[in-house]
Amino acid sequence: MNSLNYFLNYSKVIGEIPTPAIIWSEEKIINNIRLYKLALENQEIEIRYAVKACALKLVLETVRAEGCGVDCQSVMEAELSLKAGIDFQKITLNSPRLREEEISWAIQNKIKVICDSKNQIEIIDKLVSKLQFPKDWRYGVRVSLPIEETKRFHSKLGMDTSEILFGLEKVNPKTLSLLDEIHHHGAARETNSCLLSKVTKELGKLANLIENKFSVRFQKINLGSGLDSQDIIKEAGNDLQLILHECCSHLKEQIDTKNRIIVFEPGRAIVQNSAIGLTKVISKKRIWGKDIIVVDISTNVLIPSPLEKFCVWHPNFNKSKTENLSEFVVVDGTCSPTGVIVESVKLPTINEGDMLWIGLSGAYTWSLAQSFYDYIPSAWWLDKQGVIKQIVDRENNKKMAFYINGFENDMI
Ligand SMILES: Cc1ncc(COP(=O)(O)O)c(C=O)c1O
């Protein structure tokens, strides 16, 4: 179900919530996770939710209750996940910026590291001979593939073939024996299987090459995911289950997937369509022929590109009625010229004080909101029984703004 329509069932209560706010739905998150699980019933899969998309406690607890693990890009995200009760065995740490102390922290906490560079492999090699290693600790490698369409990731993610071969050639046999996962992240915001199929083929080929050259075995093949949410995939005329099926069959053409686990790390696909933003129109103005609506919600990432796509909607407006619509640009009230929420959206007559809903607001909004002090929305949770409660209050955000700017003694 389209996410805005889904929230319409609760429009009476939602209408009472002070703006700006974002409401996440537990049911939508669970459904999104189950779409992944159901798609590949005959293949052992592991779902690791990418915490960077949204680290709210209730989101992480829902992910845990569904039996998923998490992928973290920082020690802080891993600590939040541990606090949410996620088992250390289900957590991975993967980031180009991991330093020795963070890798060492991960090892001591029995958390798997996915190495993003030769330098991180060298650190692990060094620590293997120094540290008391947990018996079951393993690590993985993140690769960068020679695919034209994923060139944008060549700026910093993973290792190319020569780098990884060179890195692994130098490590001692004990370190090699701890390698059990190969990872590639290259399909962010994909809505069809074309690119994913190329990625899985290339990844399978490279996994084969490394296994043969170093006599290792990848127990886990990590396709990273990064697909868009089901709403957007459907809008593009595709289906998440078909995409996942296709990419797994392409992987099987290159490497035997029996007795291996295929890992997916969806972030936005789990939370993006599970939330709506609520905002009020502060003012309207016209600049060089464009009708501008200034609203009261703002985070650094209520900005559509490259992380998000938003759809703005007037909750009292019947979508099937297309007459009397005008085109608007919806912007936040900050002084940053980048705070454009939607470049062009058709809406009915809008008045100051009207409430607008922003669909697809669940991913990356909250994670990156923190530095827009005065504009942080409150966060709300619609549980699976249909009860809505506030989970983060704007007053707490205000306290945090004082605190992180060094005003801890003046906190109100
Ligand atoms: C290692 C890793 N896994 C998973 C993801 C999830 O991405 P998305 O939110 O696009 O699903 C990312 C995103 O950058 C990533 O770097």
XYZ file of C-alpha atoms and ligand atoms in Angstrom:
428
model
C 0.000 0.000 0.000
C 1.241 3.439 -0.867
C 2.636 4.885 2.363
C 0.625 8.112 2.329
C -2.620 6.148 1.927
C -1.569 3.870 4.755
C -1.186 6.812 7.138
C -4.567 8.202 6.047
C -6.154 5.508 8.247
C -4.772 7.430 11.216
C -5.361 10.937 9.916
C -7.556 11.987 12.856
C -4.814 11.421 15.449
C -2.099 12.590 13.086
C -3.972 15.875 12.693
C -3.489 16.531 16.418
C 0.290 16.082 16.394
C 2.239 19.364 16.656
C 4.494 20.079 13.703
C 7.217 19.552 12.735
C 7.138 15.810 13.398
C 7.977 12.479 11.799
C 5.900 9.365 12.495
C 7.305 5.900 11.929
C 5.053 2.878 11.580
C 6.102 -0.397 13.204
C 3.835 -2.364 10.883
C 5.402 -0.859 7.755
C 8.920 -1.650 9.007
C 7.964 -5.260 9.754
C 6.324 -5.636 6.334
C 9.406 -4.257 4.591
C 11.672 -6.742 6.402
C 9.318 -9.627 5.599
C 9.340 -8.751 1.900
C 13.061 -9.579 1.883
C 12.592 -12.754 3.906
C 9.707 -14.047 1.796
C 11.452 -13.364 -1.487
C 14.144 -15.946 -0.925
C 12.616 -18.708 1.122
C 14.781 -21.421 -0.440
C 18.087 -19.688 0.136
C 19.693 -19.038 3.493
C 19.776 -15.261 3.818
C 20.802 -12.803 6.493
C 19.304 -9.329 6.682
C 21.446 -6.654 8.247
C 19.628 -3.392 8.590
C 21.924 -0.445 7.736
C 21.675 1.595 10.956
C 22.772 4.835 9.278
C 19.318 5.043 7.682
C 17.677 5.595 11.090
C 18.992 4.656 14.528
C 15.876 5.333 16.587
C 15.683 2.871 19.474
C 12.263 1.501 18.494
C 13.407 0.988 14.912
C 16.415 -1.000 16.128
C 14.260 -2.988 18.562
C 11.822 -3.831 15.774
C 14.697 -4.961 13.571
C 15.971 -7.143 16.437
C 12.527 -8.634 17.080
C 12.368 -9.639 13.402
C 15.625 -11.576 13.842
C 17.748 -9.257 11.711
C 21.268 -8.098 12.300
C 22.676 -4.634 11.640
C 25.431 -3.054 9.606
C 27.115 -0.086 11.293
C 29.438 2.541 9.903
C 30.739 3.692 13.278
C 31.421 2.451 16.780
C 28.627 4.726 17.945
C 26.093 2.987 15.715
C 27.351 -0.378 16.983
C 26.971 0.825 20.582
C 23.402 1.966 19.923
C 22.667 -1.436 18.387
C 24.103 -3.273 21.391
C 21.971 -1.065 23.652
C 18.911 -1.996 21.599
C 19.653 -5.618 22.499
C 21.078 -6.729 19.168
C 23.485 -9.598 19.634
C 27.157 -8.824 18.877
C 27.203 -11.782 16.473
C 24.622 -10.003 14.342
C 26.507 -6.709 14.105
C 29.068 -5.714 11.479
C 31.248 -2.628 11.281
C 32.087 -1.315 7.833
C 33.504 2.083 6.950
C 36.409 3.623 5.019
C 37.354 5.605 8.111
C 37.860 2.757 10.614
C 41.111 3.195 12.516
C 43.118 0.755 14.577
C 41.435 1.635 17.891
C 37.980 1.097 16.397
C 38.925 -2.198 14.764
C 40.460 -3.294 18.033
C 37.242 -2.278 19.888
C 35.223 -4.352 17.417
C 37.429 -7.405 17.878
C 37.271 -7.163 21.663
C 33.478 -6.892 21.437
C 33.408 -9.866 19.034
C 31.955 -7.678 16.298
C 32.787 -8.506 12.702
C 34.682 -5.939 10.640
C 34.262 -5.661 6.871
C 37.578 -4.232 5.673
C 37.219 -1.372 3.266
C 40.909 -0.945 2.438
C 44.252 -2.728 2.320
C 45.250 -0.660 5.308
C 42.387 -2.143 7.373
C 43.477 -5.669 6.338
C 46.979 -4.822 7.528
C 45.623 -3.586 10.873
C 43.728 -6.852 11.349
C 46.835 -8.811 10.416
C 48.811 -6.889 13.007
C 46.131 -7.321 15.693
C 45.805 -11.061 14.999
C 49.332 -11.583 16.224
C 48.904 -9.178 19.178
C 45.410 -9.556 20.592
C 43.702 -12.351 22.431
C 41.210 -13.221 19.671
C 37.641 -14.331 20.345
C 37.364 -17.866 18.947
C 34.538 -17.225 16.494
C 35.617 -13.802 15.301
C 35.722 -13.394 11.521
C 36.173 -10.524 9.098
C 35.207 -9.674 5.563
C 36.342 -7.529 2.661
C 34.460 -4.871 0.724
C 35.235 -4.847 -2.974
C 34.844 -2.241 -5.678
C 33.803 -3.688 -9.037
C 34.698 -2.585 -12.572
C 31.151 -1.634 -13.539
C 30.495 1.596 -15.382
C 27.189 2.324 -13.597
C 28.713 1.996 -10.127
C 31.577 4.354 -10.892
C 30.249 6.884 -8.409
C 31.225 4.476 -5.620
C 34.792 4.332 -6.917
C 35.365 7.615 -5.133
C 35.827 5.849 -1.809
C 34.088 2.530 -1.213
C 35.940 -0.762 -1.125
C 39.038 -2.152 -2.824
C 39.632 -2.824 -6.495
C 40.876 -6.247 -7.587
C 44.593 -5.485 -7.525
C 44.358 -3.767 -4.127
C 42.550 -6.660 -2.524
C 44.837 -9.312 -4.041
C 47.882 -7.351 -2.953
C 46.426 -6.865 0.537
C 45.642 -10.542 1.038
C 48.989 -11.737 -0.370
C 50.785 -10.054 2.489
C 48.832 -11.383 5.469
C 49.814 -14.384 7.538
C 47.920 -17.702 7.143
C 46.069 -17.282 10.456
C 44.633 -13.943 9.258
C 43.622 -15.503 5.934
C 41.804 -18.298 7.719
C 39.575 -15.736 9.479
C 38.274 -14.229 6.230
C 34.736 -15.430 5.538
C 32.765 -12.661 3.818
C 32.909 -10.689 0.589
C 30.834 -7.540 0.252
C 29.892 -5.098 -2.458
C 27.694 -2.038 -2.152
C 26.818 -0.695 -5.542
C 23.125 -0.666 -6.141
C 21.955 2.291 -4.098
C 18.486 3.519 -5.078
C 18.053 0.795 -7.717
C 14.524 -0.013 -8.794
C 15.195 -2.797 -11.284
C 17.396 -5.835 -11.617
C 19.667 -4.786 -14.529
C 22.463 -3.286 -12.488
C 22.085 -5.716 -9.608
C 22.475 -8.605 -12.020
C 25.732 -7.148 -13.324
C 26.925 -6.579 -9.763
C 26.112 -10.110 -8.631
C 27.862 -11.627 -11.664
C 31.019 -9.596 -11.100
C 30.964 -10.239 -7.372
C 30.583 -13.981 -7.934
C 33.530 -13.960 -10.367
C 35.767 -12.081 -7.955
C 34.743 -14.289 -5.021
C 35.726 -17.318 -7.111
C 39.074 -15.809 -7.989
C 39.949 -14.961 -4.377
C 38.803 -18.355 -3.097
C 40.977 -20.192 -5.631
C 44.027 -18.004 -5.204
C 44.105 -18.012 -1.401
C 42.285 -21.261 -0.559
C 39.700 -19.428 1.507
C 35.943 -19.860 1.567
C 33.404 -17.076 1.695
C 30.647 -18.393 3.874
C 28.795 -15.131 3.361
C 28.267 -13.269 0.116
C 27.054 -9.787 0.837
C 25.078 -8.009 -1.877
C 24.914 -4.847 0.180
C 21.468 -4.032 -1.088
C 20.740 -0.335 -1.147
C 17.601 -0.904 -3.200
C 14.904 1.684 -3.069
C 11.765 1.116 -1.035
C 8.964 -1.064 -2.343
C 6.726 1.986 -3.009
C 9.262 3.471 -5.407
C 10.120 0.114 -6.973
C 6.399 -0.453 -7.630
C 6.022 3.022 -9.079
C 8.816 2.116 -11.498
C 6.744 -0.934 -12.558
C 8.914 -3.515 -10.814
C 8.781 -5.802 -7.848
C 11.295 -6.249 -5.042
C 10.828 -10.022 -4.877
C 11.494 -10.446 -8.599
C 14.604 -8.270 -8.380
C 15.984 -10.292 -5.463
C 15.219 -13.564 -7.258
C 16.958 -12.433 -10.403
C 20.082 -11.230 -8.670
C 20.375 -14.482 -6.716
C 20.074 -16.554 -9.860
C 22.808 -14.485 -11.506
C 25.004 -15.053 -8.491
C 24.398 -18.793 -8.750
C 25.681 -18.747 -12.333
C 29.084 -17.696 -11.003
C 29.394 -19.370 -7.626
C 27.729 -22.230 -5.809
C 25.468 -20.616 -3.192
C 24.572 -23.877 -1.431
C 25.832 -23.848 2.161
C 26.496 -20.166 1.877
C 24.539 -17.274 3.282
C 23.528 -14.394 1.060
C 23.551 -11.176 3.039
C 21.479 -8.080 2.275
C 21.986 -4.751 3.982
C 18.919 -2.682 3.248
C 18.694 0.664 4.966
C 16.245 2.874 3.127
C 14.273 -0.133 1.859
C 13.317 -0.882 5.469
C 12.533 2.582 6.810
C 12.046 5.022 3.944
C 8.355 4.391 3.256
C 7.639 3.569 6.902
C 7.371 7.203 7.961
C 5.723 10.463 7.065
C 6.842 13.949 7.931
C 4.257 16.406 9.202
C 4.752 20.052 8.534
C 2.825 23.311 8.464
C 2.924 26.040 5.857
C 4.602 29.089 7.383
C 4.337 31.389 4.381
C 3.959 31.606 0.633
C 5.899 33.807 -1.736
C 6.764 34.200 -5.406
C 10.339 34.426 -6.678
C 10.934 34.952 -10.397
C 7.675 33.357 -11.376
C 7.862 30.372 -9.018
C 5.338 29.824 -6.235
C 7.248 28.987 -3.093
C 5.830 27.387 0.035
C 7.944 27.718 3.185
C 7.248 24.972 5.718
C 8.265 24.400 9.325
C 10.087 21.075 8.935
C 13.746 20.954 8.217
C 16.651 18.658 8.601
C 19.777 18.789 6.526
C 18.415 15.922 4.541
C 14.878 16.861 3.793
C 16.598 17.537 0.542
C 15.707 15.133 -2.228
C 18.968 14.393 -3.885
C 21.023 12.213 -3.728
C 19.696 10.550 -0.582
C 15.971 10.952 -0.681
C 12.923 11.434 -2.800
C 10.029 13.107 -1.091
C 6.440 13.440 -2.069
C 4.519 16.279 -0.539
C 0.813 15.937 -0.110
C -2.099 17.871 1.307
C -3.958 15.375 3.543
C -7.382 16.893 2.833
C -6.848 16.822 -0.870
C -8.350 14.030 -2.939
C -5.624 12.852 -5.314
C -8.070 11.815 -8.002
C -9.216 15.434 -8.437
C -6.749 17.022 -10.753
C -8.481 20.324 -11.464
C -7.367 23.604 -9.853
C -3.860 22.441 -9.161
C -0.859 24.729 -9.239
C 2.804 23.970 -9.219
C 4.787 24.794 -6.077
C 8.332 24.559 -4.794
C 8.336 23.418 -1.161
C 11.259 24.679 0.890
C 12.363 24.715 4.487
C 12.765 27.897 6.497
C 16.511 27.779 6.955
C 18.847 30.170 5.218
C 20.520 27.385 3.283
C 19.720 27.475 -0.445
C 19.833 23.679 -0.459
C 16.813 23.189 1.785
C 14.474 22.470 -1.109
C 12.191 19.617 -0.176
C 10.489 19.271 -3.576
C 11.360 21.210 -6.706
C 7.963 20.960 -8.249
C 4.774 19.536 -6.858
C 1.185 20.021 -7.920
C -1.049 21.012 -5.032
C -4.474 22.577 -4.576
C -4.863 26.063 -3.136
C -2.565 26.276 -0.135
C -3.046 28.599 2.792
C -0.693 29.604 5.533
C -1.201 27.246 8.485
C -2.208 24.269 6.274
C -0.717 20.949 7.203
C 1.311 19.048 4.596
C 2.460 15.447 4.715
C 5.826 14.400 3.362
C 5.948 10.796 2.275
C 9.063 8.597 2.224
C 10.492 10.456 5.220
C 11.749 7.489 7.236
C 15.318 7.079 5.977
C 18.256 9.367 6.637
C 16.018 12.164 7.921
C 16.409 11.447 11.611
C 20.025 10.263 11.397
C 21.121 13.530 9.897
C 18.693 15.875 11.607
C 20.735 16.521 14.704
C 22.750 19.440 13.488
C 19.776 21.559 12.455
C 19.152 22.432 16.056
C 16.067 24.520 16.023
C 14.359 22.589 13.284
C 14.569 19.057 14.567
C 11.138 17.496 14.413
C 9.705 15.435 17.234
C 9.621 11.694 16.548
C 6.503 9.543 16.926
C 5.808 5.820 16.793
C 2.699 4.189 15.420
C 2.765 0.706 16.912
C 1.275 -2.385 15.337
C -1.834 -2.058 17.537
C -2.449 1.338 15.963
C -1.430 3.406 19.007
C 0.630 6.547 18.334
C 3.064 7.826 20.973
C 5.807 10.400 21.061
C 9.310 8.935 21.281
C 11.515 12.023 21.014
C 10.388 15.426 22.127
C 11.533 18.754 20.671
C 12.563 19.972 24.138
C 15.165 17.192 24.313
C 16.490 18.247 20.951
C 16.820 21.773 22.267
C 18.792 20.515 25.278
C 21.038 18.584 22.916
C 21.690 21.714 20.836
C 22.858 23.532 23.974
C 24.949 20.579 25.042
C 26.775 19.924 21.778
C 27.649 23.607 21.470
C 29.376 23.608 24.835
C 26.573 25.239 26.830
C 26.013 22.262 29.133
C 25.774 24.470 32.243
C 23.072 26.587 30.657
C 20.891 23.664 29.664
C 17.223 24.326 30.237
C 27.942 -0.949 3.722
C 26.560 -0.445 3.452
N 25.534 -1.273 3.638
C 24.263 -0.871 3.446
C 23.967 0.405 3.019
C 22.514 0.724 2.874
O 22.161 1.587 1.949
P 20.665 1.962 1.629
O 20.144 2.846 2.706
O 20.792 2.633 0.333
O 19.903 0.687 1.596
C 25.016 1.303 2.799
C 24.759 2.674 2.350
O 25.592 3.484 2.037
C 26.363 0.867 3.014
O 27.418 1.675 2.820
